[in-house]
CSV table of C-alpha atoms in Angstrom, one decimal:
chain,number,residue,atom,x,y,z
A,1,MET,CA,33.5,-25.6,25.3
A,2,ARG,CA,36.8,-25.8,23.4
A,3,PRO,CA,37.6,-24.3,20.0
A,4,PRO,CA,39.1,-26.7,17.4
A,5,VAL,CA,41.8,-25.8,15.1
A,6,ALA,CA,40.2,-24.3,11.9
A,7,GLU,CA,41.9,-24.7,8.6
A,8,HIS,CA,40.1,-21.9,6.7
A,9,PRO,CA,39.5,-18.2,7.7
A,10,ALA,CA,35.7,-18.5,7.1
A,11,ALA,CA,35.5,-21.7,9.2
A,12,SER,CA,37.6,-20.0,11.9
A,13,GLU,CA,35.2,-17.0,12.0
A,14,ARG,CA,32.2,-19.2,12.2
A,15,VAL,CA,33.6,-21.3,15.0
A,16,ARG,CA,34.5,-18.0,16.9
A,17,ASP,CA,31.0,-16.7,16.4
A,18,ALA,CA,29.4,-20.0,17.4
A,19,LEU,CA,31.5,-20.2,20.6
A,20,ARG,CA,30.6,-16.7,21.5
A,21,ALA,CA,26.9,-17.2,20.9
A,22,ALA,CA,26.9,-20.5,22.8
A,23,HIS,CA,28.8,-19.0,25.8
A,24,LEU,CA,26.3,-16.1,26.0
A,25,TYR,CA,23.3,-18.5,25.7
A,26,TYR,CA,24.4,-21.4,27.9
A,27,MET,CA,26.8,-19.7,30.4
A,28,GLN,CA,25.2,-16.2,30.7
A,29,ASP,CA,21.5,-17.1,30.1
A,30,LEU,CA,21.1,-14.3,27.6
A,31,THR,CA,18.0,-14.5,25.3
A,32,MET,CA,18.3,-15.0,21.6
A,33,GLU,CA,17.3,-11.4,21.1
A,34,ALA,CA,19.9,-10.1,23.5
A,35,ILE,CA,22.6,-12.2,21.8
A,36,ALA,CA,21.5,-11.0,18.4
A,37,ALA,CA,21.8,-7.4,19.6
A,38,GLU,CA,25.3,-8.0,21.0
A,39,LEU,CA,26.6,-9.7,17.9
A,40,HIS,CA,24.8,-7.3,15.6
A,41,THR,CA,23.0,-10.0,13.7
A,42,SER,CA,19.5,-11.5,13.5
A,43,ARG,CA,17.8,-13.9,15.9
A,44,SER,CA,17.7,-16.6,13.3
A,45,SER,CA,21.5,-16.3,12.7
A,46,VAL,CA,22.0,-16.7,16.5
A,47,SER,CA,19.8,-19.8,16.4
A,48,ARG,CA,21.9,-21.3,13.6
A,49,LEU,CA,25.2,-20.5,15.4
A,50,ILE,CA,24.0,-22.3,18.6
A,51,SER,CA,22.8,-25.3,16.5
A,52,TYR,CA,26.2,-25.4,14.8
A,53,ALA,CA,28.0,-25.2,18.2
A,54,ARG,CA,26.0,-28.3,19.3
A,55,GLU,CA,26.5,-30.2,16.0
A,56,ALA,CA,30.3,-29.4,15.9
A,57,GLY,CA,30.8,-30.7,19.4
A,58,LEU,CA,31.7,-27.2,20.8
A,59,VAL,CA,28.9,-27.6,23.3
A,60,GLU,CA,28.1,-30.8,25.3
A,61,ILE,CA,24.6,-30.9,27.0
A,62,GLN,CA,23.8,-33.2,29.9
A,63,VAL,CA,20.4,-33.7,31.3
A,64,LYS,CA,20.6,-34.9,34.9
A,65,THR,CA,17.8,-36.1,37.0
A,66,PRO,CA,18.1,-34.8,40.6
A,67,ALA,CA,18.4,-37.7,43.1
A,68,GLU,CA,15.1,-36.7,44.8
A,69,ARG,CA,13.2,-37.0,41.6
A,70,ILE,CA,14.3,-40.5,40.8
A,71,SER,CA,11.3,-42.8,41.4
A,72,THR,CA,11.5,-45.3,44.3
A,73,ALA,CA,11.3,-48.2,41.8
A,74,LEU,CA,14.1,-46.9,39.6
A,75,GLN,CA,16.2,-46.3,42.7
A,76,ARG,CA,15.6,-49.9,43.7
A,77,ILE,CA,16.9,-51.1,40.4
A,78,GLN,CA,20.0,-49.0,40.7
A,79,ASP,CA,20.7,-50.2,44.3
A,80,LYS,CA,19.9,-53.8,43.6
A,81,HIS,CA,22.2,-54.1,40.5
A,82,HIS,CA,24.7,-51.4,41.3
A,83,VAL,CA,24.1,-49.7,38.0
A,84,THR,CA,23.4,-46.1,36.9
A,85,VAL,CA,20.3,-46.0,34.8
A,86,HIS,CA,19.8,-43.4,32.0
A,87,VAL,CA,16.1,-43.6,30.9
A,88,VAL,CA,15.4,-42.4,27.4
A,89,PRO,CA,11.9,-41.0,26.8
A,90,VAL,CA,10.3,-42.8,23.8
A,91,PRO,CA,6.6,-42.7,23.0
A,92,ASP,CA,4.8,-46.1,23.2
A,93,SER,CA,3.7,-45.6,19.7
A,94,ALA,CA,7.2,-45.7,18.3
A,95,ASN,CA,8.2,-48.8,16.3
A,96,GLU,CA,11.3,-50.8,17.2
A,97,VAL,CA,13.5,-49.1,14.5
A,98,ASP,CA,12.6,-45.6,15.7
A,99,ARG,CA,13.0,-46.6,19.3
A,100,LEU,CA,16.5,-48.0,18.6
A,101,GLU,CA,17.5,-44.8,16.8
A,102,ARG,CA,16.3,-42.5,19.7
A,103,VAL,CA,18.0,-44.7,22.3
A,104,GLY,CA,21.2,-44.7,20.2
A,105,MET,CA,21.1,-41.0,19.8
A,106,SER,CA,20.9,-40.4,23.5
A,107,ALA,CA,23.6,-43.0,24.2
A,108,ALA,CA,26.0,-41.2,21.8
A,109,ARG,CA,25.6,-38.0,23.7
A,110,ILE,CA,25.9,-39.7,27.2
A,111,LEU,CA,29.0,-41.5,26.0
A,112,ASN,CA,31.1,-38.3,25.7
A,113,GLN,CA,31.2,-37.9,29.4
A,114,TYR,CA,32.7,-41.3,29.9
A,115,PHE,CA,35.5,-41.4,27.3
A,116,ASP,CA,38.5,-39.0,27.2
A,117,SER,CA,42.2,-38.8,26.5
A,118,ASN,CA,44.5,-41.6,27.5
A,119,MET,CA,41.7,-44.1,27.5
A,120,THR,CA,40.8,-47.3,25.7
A,121,MET,CA,37.3,-48.2,24.7
A,122,GLY,CA,36.2,-51.6,23.7
A,123,ILE,CA,33.4,-51.8,21.1
A,124,ALA,CA,31.2,-54.8,20.5
A,125,TRP,CA,29.7,-54.4,17.1
A,126,GLY,CA,26.0,-55.0,16.4
A,127,SER,CA,22.8,-53.3,15.5
A,128,THR,CA,22.6,-51.3,18.7
A,129,VAL,CA,26.1,-50.0,18.7
A,130,SER,CA,25.8,-49.2,15.0
A,131,ALA,CA,22.9,-47.0,15.9
A,132,VAL,CA,25.0,-45.3,18.6
A,133,SER,CA,27.8,-44.8,16.1
A,134,ARG,CA,25.6,-42.9,13.6
A,135,HIS,CA,24.9,-40.2,16.2
A,136,LEU,CA,28.3,-39.6,17.8
A,137,GLN,CA,29.3,-36.0,18.5
A,138,PRO,CA,32.9,-35.0,17.9
A,139,LYS,CA,35.2,-34.8,21.0
A,140,VAL,CA,38.9,-34.2,20.7
A,141,THR,CA,40.9,-36.7,22.7
A,142,HIS,CA,44.6,-37.5,22.7
A,143,ASN,CA,46.4,-40.8,23.1
A,144,SER,CA,43.1,-42.7,23.0
A,145,GLN,CA,42.2,-45.9,21.2
A,146,ILE,CA,39.2,-47.9,20.2
A,147,VAL,CA,39.5,-51.7,20.2
A,148,GLN,CA,37.1,-54.2,18.5
A,149,LEU,CA,36.0,-56.8,21.0
A,150,ASN,CA,34.9,-59.7,18.7
A,151,GLY,CA,35.6,-60.8,15.2
A,152,ALA,CA,33.1,-60.2,12.4
A,153,ALA,CA,33.8,-62.8,9.7
A,154,ASN,CA,31.4,-65.6,8.8
A,155,THR,CA,30.9,-68.1,6.0
A,156,ARG,CA,29.2,-65.5,3.8
A,157,THR,CA,31.4,-62.5,4.3
A,158,THR,CA,34.6,-61.2,5.9
A,159,GLY,CA,32.5,-58.8,8.0
A,160,ILE,CA,35.2,-56.2,7.6
A,161,VAL,CA,33.0,-53.6,5.9
A,162,TYR,CA,30.2,-53.8,8.6
A,163,ALA,CA,32.5,-53.8,11.6
A,164,SER,CA,35.1,-51.4,10.3
A,165,GLU,CA,32.4,-48.8,9.4
A,166,ILE,CA,31.2,-48.8,13.1
A,167,MET,CA,34.8,-48.7,14.4
A,168,SER,CA,35.9,-45.9,12.1
A,169,ARG,CA,32.9,-43.7,13.2
A,170,PHE,CA,34.1,-44.0,16.8
A,171,GLY,CA,37.7,-43.3,15.8
A,172,THR,CA,36.8,-40.3,13.7
A,173,ALA,CA,34.5,-38.8,16.4
A,174,TYR,CA,37.2,-39.0,19.1
A,175,GLY,CA,40.3,-38.7,17.1
A,176,ALA,CA,41.3,-42.1,18.4
A,177,TYR,CA,43.5,-44.9,17.1
A,178,VAL,CA,41.3,-47.8,15.9
A,179,GLN,CA,42.4,-51.4,16.5
A,180,GLN,CA,40.4,-53.9,14.5
A,181,PHE,CA,40.2,-57.6,15.3
A,182,PRO,CA,40.4,-59.5,12.0
A,183,VAL,CA,39.2,-63.0,13.1
A,184,PRO,CA,36.0,-64.9,12.6
A,185,ALA,CA,33.0,-64.2,14.9
A,186,PHE,CA,32.9,-67.9,15.6
A,187,PHE,CA,35.5,-70.6,14.8
A,188,ASP,CA,34.4,-73.9,13.3
A,189,ASP,CA,36.7,-75.7,15.8
A,190,PRO,CA,37.6,-74.5,19.3
A,191,ALA,CA,41.1,-75.9,18.7
A,192,THR,CA,41.7,-73.5,15.8
A,193,LYS,CA,40.8,-70.6,18.1
A,194,GLN,CA,43.3,-71.8,20.8
A,195,VAL,CA,46.1,-72.0,18.2
A,196,LEU,CA,45.3,-68.6,16.7
A,197,TRP,CA,45.1,-67.0,20.2
A,198,ARG,CA,48.8,-68.0,20.7
A,199,GLU,CA,49.8,-65.8,17.7
A,200,ARG,CA,51.6,-62.6,18.7
A,201,SER,CA,49.6,-60.4,16.5
A,202,ILE,CA,46.4,-61.7,18.0
A,203,ARG,CA,47.7,-61.7,21.5
A,204,ARG,CA,48.5,-58.0,21.1
A,205,VAL,CA,44.8,-57.2,20.5
A,206,LEU,CA,43.7,-59.5,23.3
A,207,ASP,CA,46.1,-57.6,25.7
A,208,ILE,CA,44.6,-54.3,24.6
A,209,GLN,CA,41.1,-55.6,25.3
A,210,LYS,CA,42.2,-56.6,28.8
A,211,ARG,CA,43.4,-53.1,29.5
A,212,MET,CA,40.4,-51.2,28.3
A,213,ASP,CA,38.8,-48.5,30.5
A,214,VAL,CA,35.3,-48.5,28.9
A,215,ALA,CA,33.3,-51.2,27.2
A,216,LEU,CA,30.3,-50.3,25.1
A,217,PHE,CA,27.9,-53.0,24.0
A,218,GLY,CA,24.3,-53.8,23.2
A,219,LEU,CA,22.6,-57.1,24.0
A,220,GLY,CA,21.9,-59.7,21.4
A,221,THR,CA,19.2,-62.2,21.9
A,222,PRO,CA,17.5,-65.0,19.8
A,223,LEU,CA,14.2,-63.9,21.5
A,224,SER,CA,14.0,-60.3,20.1
A,225,ASP,CA,11.2,-59.1,18.0
A,226,VAL,CA,13.9,-57.5,15.8
A,227,PRO,CA,16.8,-59.9,15.8
A,228,GLY,CA,20.3,-58.5,15.9
A,229,HIS,CA,23.0,-58.7,13.3
A,230,VAL,CA,24.5,-61.9,14.7
A,231,TYR,CA,21.2,-63.8,14.4
A,232,THR,CA,20.2,-62.7,10.9
A,233,SER,CA,23.4,-62.4,8.9
A,234,GLY,CA,24.8,-65.9,8.5
A,235,TYR,CA,26.8,-66.2,11.7
A,236,LEU,CA,24.7,-69.1,13.1
A,237,ASP,CA,23.4,-72.2,11.3
A,238,GLU,CA,20.5,-74.4,12.4
A,239,GLN,CA,22.7,-76.6,14.5
A,240,ASP,CA,24.0,-73.5,16.3
A,241,PHE,CA,20.5,-72.3,17.1
A,242,GLN,CA,19.6,-75.8,18.4
A,243,SER,CA,22.7,-75.6,20.7
A,244,LEU,CA,21.7,-72.2,22.0
A,245,THR,CA,18.2,-73.5,22.7
A,246,ALA,CA,19.5,-76.6,24.5
A,247,SER,CA,21.8,-74.4,26.6
A,248,HIS,CA,18.9,-72.1,27.6
A,249,VAL,CA,20.6,-69.1,26.2
A,250,VAL,CA,18.8,-65.7,26.6
A,251,GLY,CA,21.4,-63.3,25.2
A,252,ASP,CA,24.9,-62.5,24.2
A,253,VAL,CA,27.4,-59.7,24.6
A,254,ALA,CA,30.1,-59.5,21.9
A,255,THR,CA,29.0,-63.0,20.7
A,256,VAL,CA,29.5,-64.6,24.1
A,257,PHE,CA,26.3,-66.2,25.2
A,258,TYR,CA,24.7,-66.4,28.7
A,259,ARG,CA,21.6,-67.8,30.5
A,260,SER,CA,19.0,-66.0,32.6
A,261,ASP,CA,21.0,-66.5,35.7
A,262,GLY,CA,24.1,-64.9,34.1
A,263,SER,CA,26.1,-68.1,33.8
A,264,SER,CA,28.1,-68.6,30.6
A,265,SER,CA,31.2,-70.7,31.3
A,266,ASP,CA,29.7,-74.1,30.2
A,267,VAL,CA,27.8,-72.9,27.1
A,268,PRO,CA,29.4,-74.9,24.2
A,269,MET,CA,29.1,-72.1,21.6
A,270,ASN,CA,31.3,-69.9,23.8
A,271,LEU,CA,34.3,-72.2,23.1
A,272,ARG,CA,34.1,-71.1,19.5
A,273,SER,CA,33.4,-67.4,20.1
A,274,SER,CA,35.9,-64.7,19.5
A,275,GLY,CA,34.5,-62.4,22.1
A,276,PRO,CA,36.1,-61.8,25.5
A,277,PRO,CA,35.0,-64.1,28.4
A,278,LEU,CA,32.2,-62.4,30.4
A,279,ASP,CA,34.2,-62.6,33.6
A,280,GLN,CA,36.9,-60.6,32.0
A,281,LEU,CA,34.4,-58.1,30.7
A,282,ALA,CA,32.9,-57.8,34.2
A,283,ARG,CA,36.3,-56.5,35.4
A,284,VAL,CA,36.3,-53.4,33.2
A,285,SER,CA,35.8,-50.4,35.3
A,286,ARG,CA,33.0,-48.9,33.2
A,287,ARG,CA,30.6,-51.1,31.2
A,288,ILE,CA,28.0,-49.2,29.2
A,289,CYS,CA,25.1,-51.2,28.0
A,290,VAL,CA,22.5,-49.8,25.5
A,291,VAL,CA,19.2,-51.6,25.3
A,292,SER,CA,16.0,-50.9,23.3
A,293,GLY,CA,12.8,-52.9,23.2
A,294,LYS,CA,10.9,-55.0,25.7
A,295,SER,CA,11.7,-58.2,23.9
A,296,ARG,CA,15.2,-57.8,25.1
A,297,MET,CA,14.1,-58.0,28.7
A,298,PRO,CA,15.3,-61.6,29.3
A,299,ALA,CA,18.7,-60.7,27.9
A,300,LEU,CA,18.8,-57.6,30.1
A,301,ARG,CA,17.9,-59.6,33.2
A,302,GLY,CA,20.6,-62.1,32.4
A,303,ALA,CA,23.3,-59.4,31.8
A,304,LEU,CA,22.4,-57.8,35.2
A,305,ALA,CA,22.6,-61.2,36.9
A,306,ALA,CA,26.1,-61.6,35.4
A,307,HIS,CA,27.1,-58.2,36.7
A,308,LEU,CA,28.1,-57.0,33.2
A,309,ILE,CA,26.7,-53.5,33.5
A,310,THR,CA,27.7,-50.4,35.3
A,311,ASP,CA,25.8,-47.9,33.2
A,312,LEU,CA,22.5,-48.8,31.5
A,313,ILE,CA,21.0,-46.6,28.8
A,314,VAL,CA,17.5,-47.8,28.1
A,315,ASP,CA,14.1,-46.7,26.8
A,316,GLU,CA,11.2,-46.1,29.2
A,317,ALA,CA,9.1,-49.1,28.3
A,318,THR,CA,11.9,-51.5,28.9
A,319,VAL,CA,13.0,-50.1,32.2
A,320,HIS,CA,9.4,-50.3,33.4
A,321,GLY,CA,9.7,-54.1,32.9
A,322,LEU,CA,12.6,-54.1,35.4
A,323,MET,CA,10.6,-52.1,37.8
A,324,ASP,CA,7.9,-54.8,37.9
A,325,ASP,CA,10.5,-57.5,38.9
């Protein structure tokens, strides 16, 4: 727990009381009643102070599963794919939108333990990462930066509003410098991309991407029950979809497409994509993938085959699909 710098006496007093209440509750295991007596206040006031401490980022809570309680099947997944799996409990009755929100909320809290000062995090915009961004908890970092991994413009829109809103949420939550990537998601002509990639201003962003410490992404797929932003917002035309089908594509990361065996180098659409090559992404030391929904199983299997994931945050129903493999 760490106290932020407060700008107003009342705010400073509330932070002080919240820190004290949180310390007594989490570090000394005092009951609400005991804390209320010590602080000379009511039990309901203590409850509000502890809630404020969590919401303001003064307290970070981690729920860890002891190794001996990890199921044999889940352990097999982790050993086979060399990933750490974080399973998010979601009832089977939840619809896809609610499922995504719950997985995104858990991912936002888990992410805090992996990103800190003097680090660079690459963000692949999309519906899943947007859900994560809506639930971020503040964490003060220094000399850190957030870099956008793929462009967002298409023939209908510049994409700036959608992508920058996601990026700015991460920058605000971590006090990090945000580096946007103002290029199209897909170029009409691969030659145009090659020329633009030689520009110094673009090369600077590409160099930042190559040095990132953490990559955060969801999995896009043309097979999902709830298609992602790339597949519904004018980024692909009918010819593009035909090309993806002909290439046997099952998913994408940062608008770079891959097959069920993880291969991607000879998918024609990737010559036009602004996202980083998947072999480059696979060299990032920590690669956090957030997945929600069983219809993304083919995309998840392909991403694991490509060794794109070190940390997988996934709902129960989806991970059960992996256990059956």
